[in-house]
Tab-separated table of C-alpha atoms (C1' of nucleotides) in Angstrom:
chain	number	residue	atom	x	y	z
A	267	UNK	CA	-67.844	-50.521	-37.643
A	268	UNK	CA	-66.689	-54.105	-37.978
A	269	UNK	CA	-69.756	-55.945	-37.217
A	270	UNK	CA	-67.724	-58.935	-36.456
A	271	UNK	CA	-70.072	-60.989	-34.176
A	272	UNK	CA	-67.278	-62.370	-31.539
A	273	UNK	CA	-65.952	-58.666	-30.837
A	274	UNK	CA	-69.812	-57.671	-30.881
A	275	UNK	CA	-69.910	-60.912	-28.539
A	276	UNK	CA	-67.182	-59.611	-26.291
A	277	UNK	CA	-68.981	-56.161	-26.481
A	278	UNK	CA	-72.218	-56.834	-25.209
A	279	UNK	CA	-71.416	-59.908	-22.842
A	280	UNK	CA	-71.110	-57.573	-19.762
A	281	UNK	CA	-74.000	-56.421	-17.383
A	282	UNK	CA	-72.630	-53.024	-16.551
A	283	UNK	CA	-71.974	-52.603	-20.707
A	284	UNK	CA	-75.427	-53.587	-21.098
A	285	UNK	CA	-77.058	-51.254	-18.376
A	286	UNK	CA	-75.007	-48.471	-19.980
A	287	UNK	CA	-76.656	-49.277	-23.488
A	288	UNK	CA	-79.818	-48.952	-21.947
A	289	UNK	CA	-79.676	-45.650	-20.588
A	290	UNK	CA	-78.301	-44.492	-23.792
A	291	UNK	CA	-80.805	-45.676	-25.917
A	292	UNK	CA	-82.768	-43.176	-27.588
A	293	UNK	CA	-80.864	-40.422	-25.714
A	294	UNK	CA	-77.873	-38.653	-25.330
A	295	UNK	CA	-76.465	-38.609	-22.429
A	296	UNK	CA	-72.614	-37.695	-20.712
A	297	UNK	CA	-70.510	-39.533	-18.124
A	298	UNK	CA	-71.399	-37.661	-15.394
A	299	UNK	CA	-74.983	-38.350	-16.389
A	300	UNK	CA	-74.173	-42.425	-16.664
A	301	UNK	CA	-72.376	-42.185	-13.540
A	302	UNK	CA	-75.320	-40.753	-11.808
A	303	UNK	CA	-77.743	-43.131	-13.007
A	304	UNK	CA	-74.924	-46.079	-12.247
A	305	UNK	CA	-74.889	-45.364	-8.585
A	306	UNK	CA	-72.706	-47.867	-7.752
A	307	UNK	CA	-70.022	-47.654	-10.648
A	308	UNK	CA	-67.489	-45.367	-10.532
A	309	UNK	CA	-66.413	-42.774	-13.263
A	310	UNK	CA	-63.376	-44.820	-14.142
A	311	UNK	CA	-65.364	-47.578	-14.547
A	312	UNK	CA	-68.123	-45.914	-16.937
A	313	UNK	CA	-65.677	-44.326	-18.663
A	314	UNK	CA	-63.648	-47.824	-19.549
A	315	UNK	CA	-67.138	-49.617	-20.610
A	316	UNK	CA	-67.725	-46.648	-22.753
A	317	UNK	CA	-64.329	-46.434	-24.428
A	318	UNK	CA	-64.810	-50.854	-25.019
A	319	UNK	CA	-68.209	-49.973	-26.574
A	320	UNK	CA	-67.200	-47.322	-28.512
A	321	UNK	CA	-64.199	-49.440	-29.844
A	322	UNK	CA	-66.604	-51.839	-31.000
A	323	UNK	CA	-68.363	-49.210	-32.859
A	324	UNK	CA	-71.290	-49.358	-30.948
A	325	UNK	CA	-71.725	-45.733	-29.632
A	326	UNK	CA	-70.807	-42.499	-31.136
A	327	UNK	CA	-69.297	-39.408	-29.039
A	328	UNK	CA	-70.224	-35.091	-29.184
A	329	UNK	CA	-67.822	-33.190	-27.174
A	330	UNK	CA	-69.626	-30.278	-25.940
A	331	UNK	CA	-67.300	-28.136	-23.608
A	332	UNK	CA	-66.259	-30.170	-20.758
A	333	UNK	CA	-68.703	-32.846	-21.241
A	334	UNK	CA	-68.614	-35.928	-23.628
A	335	UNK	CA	-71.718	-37.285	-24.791
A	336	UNK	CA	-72.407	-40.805	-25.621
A	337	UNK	CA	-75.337	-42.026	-28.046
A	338	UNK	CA	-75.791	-45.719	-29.066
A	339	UNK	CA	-75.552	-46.848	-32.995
A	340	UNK	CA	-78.829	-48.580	-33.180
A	341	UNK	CA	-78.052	-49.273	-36.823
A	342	UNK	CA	-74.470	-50.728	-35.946
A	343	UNK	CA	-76.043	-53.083	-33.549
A	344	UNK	CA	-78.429	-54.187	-35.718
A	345	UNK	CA	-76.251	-55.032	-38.526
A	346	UNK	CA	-74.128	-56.760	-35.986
A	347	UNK	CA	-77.484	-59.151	-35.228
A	348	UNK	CA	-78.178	-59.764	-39.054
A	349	UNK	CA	-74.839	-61.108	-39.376
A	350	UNK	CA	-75.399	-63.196	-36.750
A	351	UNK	CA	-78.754	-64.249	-37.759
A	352	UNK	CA	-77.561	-64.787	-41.548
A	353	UNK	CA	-74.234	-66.718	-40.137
A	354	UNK	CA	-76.171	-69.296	-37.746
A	355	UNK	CA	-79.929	-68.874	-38.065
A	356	UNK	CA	-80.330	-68.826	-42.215
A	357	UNK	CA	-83.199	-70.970	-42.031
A	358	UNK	CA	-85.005	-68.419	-39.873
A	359	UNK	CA	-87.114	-65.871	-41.290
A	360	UNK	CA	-87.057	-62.534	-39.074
A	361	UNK	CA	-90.312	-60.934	-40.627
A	362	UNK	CA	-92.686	-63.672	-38.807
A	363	UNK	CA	-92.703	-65.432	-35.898
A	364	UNK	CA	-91.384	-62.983	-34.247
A	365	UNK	CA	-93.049	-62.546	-31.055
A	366	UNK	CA	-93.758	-66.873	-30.156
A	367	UNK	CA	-92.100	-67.756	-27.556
A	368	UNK	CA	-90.005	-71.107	-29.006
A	369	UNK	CA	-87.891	-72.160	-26.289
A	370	UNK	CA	-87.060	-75.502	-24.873
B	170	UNK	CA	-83.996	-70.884	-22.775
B	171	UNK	CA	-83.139	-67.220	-21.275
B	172	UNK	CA	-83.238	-64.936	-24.148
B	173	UNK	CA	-80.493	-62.909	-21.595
B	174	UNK	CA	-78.462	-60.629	-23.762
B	175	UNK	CA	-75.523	-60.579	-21.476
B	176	UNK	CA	-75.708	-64.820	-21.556
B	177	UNK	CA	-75.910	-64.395	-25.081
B	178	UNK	CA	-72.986	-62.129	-25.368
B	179	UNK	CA	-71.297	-64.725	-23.109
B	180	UNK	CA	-71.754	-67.814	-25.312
B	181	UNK	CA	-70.825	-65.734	-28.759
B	182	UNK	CA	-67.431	-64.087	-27.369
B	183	UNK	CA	-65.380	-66.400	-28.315
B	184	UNK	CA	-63.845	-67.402	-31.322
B	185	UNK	CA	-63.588	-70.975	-31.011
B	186	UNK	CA	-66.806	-71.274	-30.012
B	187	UNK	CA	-68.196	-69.628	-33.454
B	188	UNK	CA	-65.814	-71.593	-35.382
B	189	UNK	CA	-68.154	-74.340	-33.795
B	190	UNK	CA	-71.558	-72.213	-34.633
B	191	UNK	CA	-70.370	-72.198	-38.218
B	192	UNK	CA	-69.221	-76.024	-38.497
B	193	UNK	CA	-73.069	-76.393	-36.742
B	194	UNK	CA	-74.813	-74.461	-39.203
B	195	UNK	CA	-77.273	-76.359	-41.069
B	196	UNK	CA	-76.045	-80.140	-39.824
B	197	UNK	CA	-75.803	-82.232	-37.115
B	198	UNK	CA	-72.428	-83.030	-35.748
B	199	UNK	CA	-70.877	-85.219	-33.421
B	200	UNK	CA	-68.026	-84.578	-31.168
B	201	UNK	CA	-65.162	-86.292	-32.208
B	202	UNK	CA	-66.636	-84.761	-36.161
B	203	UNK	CA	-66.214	-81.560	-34.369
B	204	UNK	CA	-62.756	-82.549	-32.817
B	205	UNK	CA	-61.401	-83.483	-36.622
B	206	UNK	CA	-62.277	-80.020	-38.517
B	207	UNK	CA	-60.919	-78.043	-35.175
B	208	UNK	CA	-57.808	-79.677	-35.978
B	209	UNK	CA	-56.044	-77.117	-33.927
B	210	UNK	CA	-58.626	-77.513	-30.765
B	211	UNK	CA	-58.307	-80.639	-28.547
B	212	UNK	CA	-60.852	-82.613	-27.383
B	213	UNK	CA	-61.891	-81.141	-23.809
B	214	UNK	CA	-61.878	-77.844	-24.784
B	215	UNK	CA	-64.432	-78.707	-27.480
B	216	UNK	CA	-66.503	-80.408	-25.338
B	217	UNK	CA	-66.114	-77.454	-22.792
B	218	UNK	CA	-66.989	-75.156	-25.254
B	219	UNK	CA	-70.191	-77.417	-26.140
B	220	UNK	CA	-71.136	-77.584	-22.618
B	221	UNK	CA	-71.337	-73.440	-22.693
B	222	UNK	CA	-73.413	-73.560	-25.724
B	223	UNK	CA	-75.576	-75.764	-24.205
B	224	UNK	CA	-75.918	-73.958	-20.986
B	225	UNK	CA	-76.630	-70.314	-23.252
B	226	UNK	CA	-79.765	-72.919	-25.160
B	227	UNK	CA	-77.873	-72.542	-28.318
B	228	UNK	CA	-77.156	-76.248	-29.151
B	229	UNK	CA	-79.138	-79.198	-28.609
B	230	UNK	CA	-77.624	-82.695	-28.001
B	231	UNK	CA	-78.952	-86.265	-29.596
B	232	UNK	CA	-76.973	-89.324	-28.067
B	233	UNK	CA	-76.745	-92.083	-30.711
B	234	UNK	CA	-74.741	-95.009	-29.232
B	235	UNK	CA	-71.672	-93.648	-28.429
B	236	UNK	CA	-71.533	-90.413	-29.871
B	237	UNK	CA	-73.255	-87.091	-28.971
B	238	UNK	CA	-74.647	-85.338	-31.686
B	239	UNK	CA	-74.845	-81.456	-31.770
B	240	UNK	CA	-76.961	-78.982	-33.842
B	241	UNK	CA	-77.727	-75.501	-33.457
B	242	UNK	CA	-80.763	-73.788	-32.197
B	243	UNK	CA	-80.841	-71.775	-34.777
B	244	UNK	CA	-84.824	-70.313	-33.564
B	245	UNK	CA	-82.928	-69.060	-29.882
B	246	UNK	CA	-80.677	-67.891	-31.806
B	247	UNK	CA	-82.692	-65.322	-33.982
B	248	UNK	CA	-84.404	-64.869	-30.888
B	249	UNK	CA	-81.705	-63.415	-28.584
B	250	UNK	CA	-80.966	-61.193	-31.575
B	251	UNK	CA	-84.152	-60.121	-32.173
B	252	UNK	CA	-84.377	-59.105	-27.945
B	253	UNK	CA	-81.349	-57.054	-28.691
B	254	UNK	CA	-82.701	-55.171	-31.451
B	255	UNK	CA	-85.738	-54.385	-29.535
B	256	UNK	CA	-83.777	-53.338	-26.546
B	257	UNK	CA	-80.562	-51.348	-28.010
B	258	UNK	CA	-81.811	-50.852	-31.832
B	259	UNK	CA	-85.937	-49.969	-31.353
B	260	UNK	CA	-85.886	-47.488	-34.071
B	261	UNK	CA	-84.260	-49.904	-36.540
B	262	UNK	CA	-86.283	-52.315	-38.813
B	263	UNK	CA	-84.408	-55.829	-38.478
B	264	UNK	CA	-86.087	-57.159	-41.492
B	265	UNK	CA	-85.135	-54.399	-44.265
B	266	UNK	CA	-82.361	-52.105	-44.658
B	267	UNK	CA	-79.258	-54.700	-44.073
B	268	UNK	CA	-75.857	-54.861	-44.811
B	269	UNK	CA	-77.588	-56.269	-48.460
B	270	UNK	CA	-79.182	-53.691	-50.911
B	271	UNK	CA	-82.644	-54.336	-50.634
B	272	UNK	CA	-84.637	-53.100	-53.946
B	273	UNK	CA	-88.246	-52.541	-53.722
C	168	DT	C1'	-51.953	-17.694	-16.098
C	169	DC	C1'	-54.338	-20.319	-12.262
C	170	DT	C1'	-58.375	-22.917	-10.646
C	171	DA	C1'	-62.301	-25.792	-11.060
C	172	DT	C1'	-64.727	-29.275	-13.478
C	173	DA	C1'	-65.351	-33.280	-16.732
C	174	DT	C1'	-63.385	-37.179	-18.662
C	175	DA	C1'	-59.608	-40.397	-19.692
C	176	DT	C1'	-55.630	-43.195	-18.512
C	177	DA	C1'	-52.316	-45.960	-15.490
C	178	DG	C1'	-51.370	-49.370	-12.213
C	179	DA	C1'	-52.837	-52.924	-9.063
C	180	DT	C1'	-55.773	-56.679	-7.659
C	181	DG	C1'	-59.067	-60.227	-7.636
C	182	DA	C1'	-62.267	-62.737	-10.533
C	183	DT	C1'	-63.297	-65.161	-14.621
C	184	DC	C1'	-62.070	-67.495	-18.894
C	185	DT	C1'	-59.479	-70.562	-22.182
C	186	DT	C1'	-56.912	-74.410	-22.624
C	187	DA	C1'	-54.622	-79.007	-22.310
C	188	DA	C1'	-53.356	-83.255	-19.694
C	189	DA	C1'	-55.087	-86.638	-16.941
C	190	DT	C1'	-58.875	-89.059	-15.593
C	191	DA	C1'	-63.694	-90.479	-15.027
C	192	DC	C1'	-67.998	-91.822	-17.092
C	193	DG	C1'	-71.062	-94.061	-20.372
C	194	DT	C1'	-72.036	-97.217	-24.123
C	195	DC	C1'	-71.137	-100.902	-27.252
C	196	DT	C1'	-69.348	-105.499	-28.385
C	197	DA	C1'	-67.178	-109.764	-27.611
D	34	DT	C1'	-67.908	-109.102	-17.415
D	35	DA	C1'	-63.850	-107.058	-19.737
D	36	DG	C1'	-62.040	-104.086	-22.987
D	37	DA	C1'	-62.422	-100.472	-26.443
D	38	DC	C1'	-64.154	-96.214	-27.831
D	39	DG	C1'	-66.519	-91.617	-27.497
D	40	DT	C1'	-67.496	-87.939	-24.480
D	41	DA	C1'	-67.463	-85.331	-20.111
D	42	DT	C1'	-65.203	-83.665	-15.986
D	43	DT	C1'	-61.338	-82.384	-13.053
D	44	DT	C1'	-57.241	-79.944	-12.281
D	45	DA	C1'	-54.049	-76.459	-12.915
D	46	DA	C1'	-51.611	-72.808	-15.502
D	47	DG	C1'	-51.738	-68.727	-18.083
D	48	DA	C1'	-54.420	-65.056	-20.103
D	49	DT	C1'	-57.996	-61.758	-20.061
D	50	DC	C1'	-61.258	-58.835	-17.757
D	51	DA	C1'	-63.764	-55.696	-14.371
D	52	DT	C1'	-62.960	-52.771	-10.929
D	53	DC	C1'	-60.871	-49.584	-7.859
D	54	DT	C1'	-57.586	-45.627	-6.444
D	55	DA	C1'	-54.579	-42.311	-7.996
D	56	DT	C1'	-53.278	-39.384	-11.487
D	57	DA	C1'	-53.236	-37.214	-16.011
D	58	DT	C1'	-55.460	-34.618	-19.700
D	59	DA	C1'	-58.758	-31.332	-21.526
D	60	DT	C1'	-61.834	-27.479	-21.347
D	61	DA	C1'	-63.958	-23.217	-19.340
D	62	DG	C1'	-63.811	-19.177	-16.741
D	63	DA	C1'	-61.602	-15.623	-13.707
DNA sequence: TCTATATATAGATGATCTTAAATACGTCTA
DNA sequence: TAGACGTATTTAAGATCATCTATATATAGA
């Protein structure tokens, strides 16, 4: 809920985190699902990059039964970038430019 | 450079190193400028933390004599964000809807 | 209640990160 | 070239983190 961008930082600066956001995006899934998918992470494991995500506010959980299912806050994460972008990219506008590829 | 979410995550998770971002913002800096508001931050561990923002594309460097002038890449920033809204946050609209009341 | 299943927590370990002190490197000026 | 100054790198210590195994908690069904 915080959208403050070094815990958001500290969220999303892990690969597993990050595969685990993917799968969840735009579906709901449950930990036995994400361990499935994760082959080569272990329950333990899913479960301790979901509880760090959802600390950060950036999923939301549905017990149903045994199962817990895990959706991502798309609108959480996106406030989290337009703090960032409003903190150190003011000067930018988001609307255009969008797609060009500016990179050193 | 990358655009790498997990990179990105990297370079932001750290507090210092956004205390830097902010001093950044919007002006050129040199190191020892840097060294003076971080009064509580020495001067290798600025520099270290300049050499990860460097690495993640998010500063560039100008020398000038002696000193080493910073400045934030303010476009790679916007555009790391705007990879993570398209990956994690599809169904969200980045430009409208934000943390500020928007009237139409 | 007891058993099976799904998820979470605890403890241990190795890897990575932050930091400062000491030192090296690069640039200017005399 | 020598010395001063600004910055970068090295080294090492302490903290944090990701991961596993083992175990605990929670829920459903017999």
């Amino acid at each position: 809920m915080s959208s403050d961008p070094v815990a958001f930082g500290k969220a999303i600066a892990d690969e597993t985190r990050q595969r685990i956001m993917r799968l969840l995006c735009c579906r709901e899934l449950c930990v036995s699902d994400l361990v499935t998918e994760l082959r080569d992470i272990s329950q333990p494991t899913v479960s301790h990059h979901l509880q760090i995500l959802k600390q950060a506010g950036l999923v939301d959980t549905r017990r149903e039964g045994k199962q817990m299912y895990y959706t991502l806050r798309q609108e959480a994460i996106a406030n989290c970038c337009r703090v960032i972008v409003r903190e150190y990219a003011p000067d930018v506008d988001l609307v255009d430019a969008g797609a060009s590829p500016q990179t050193t």
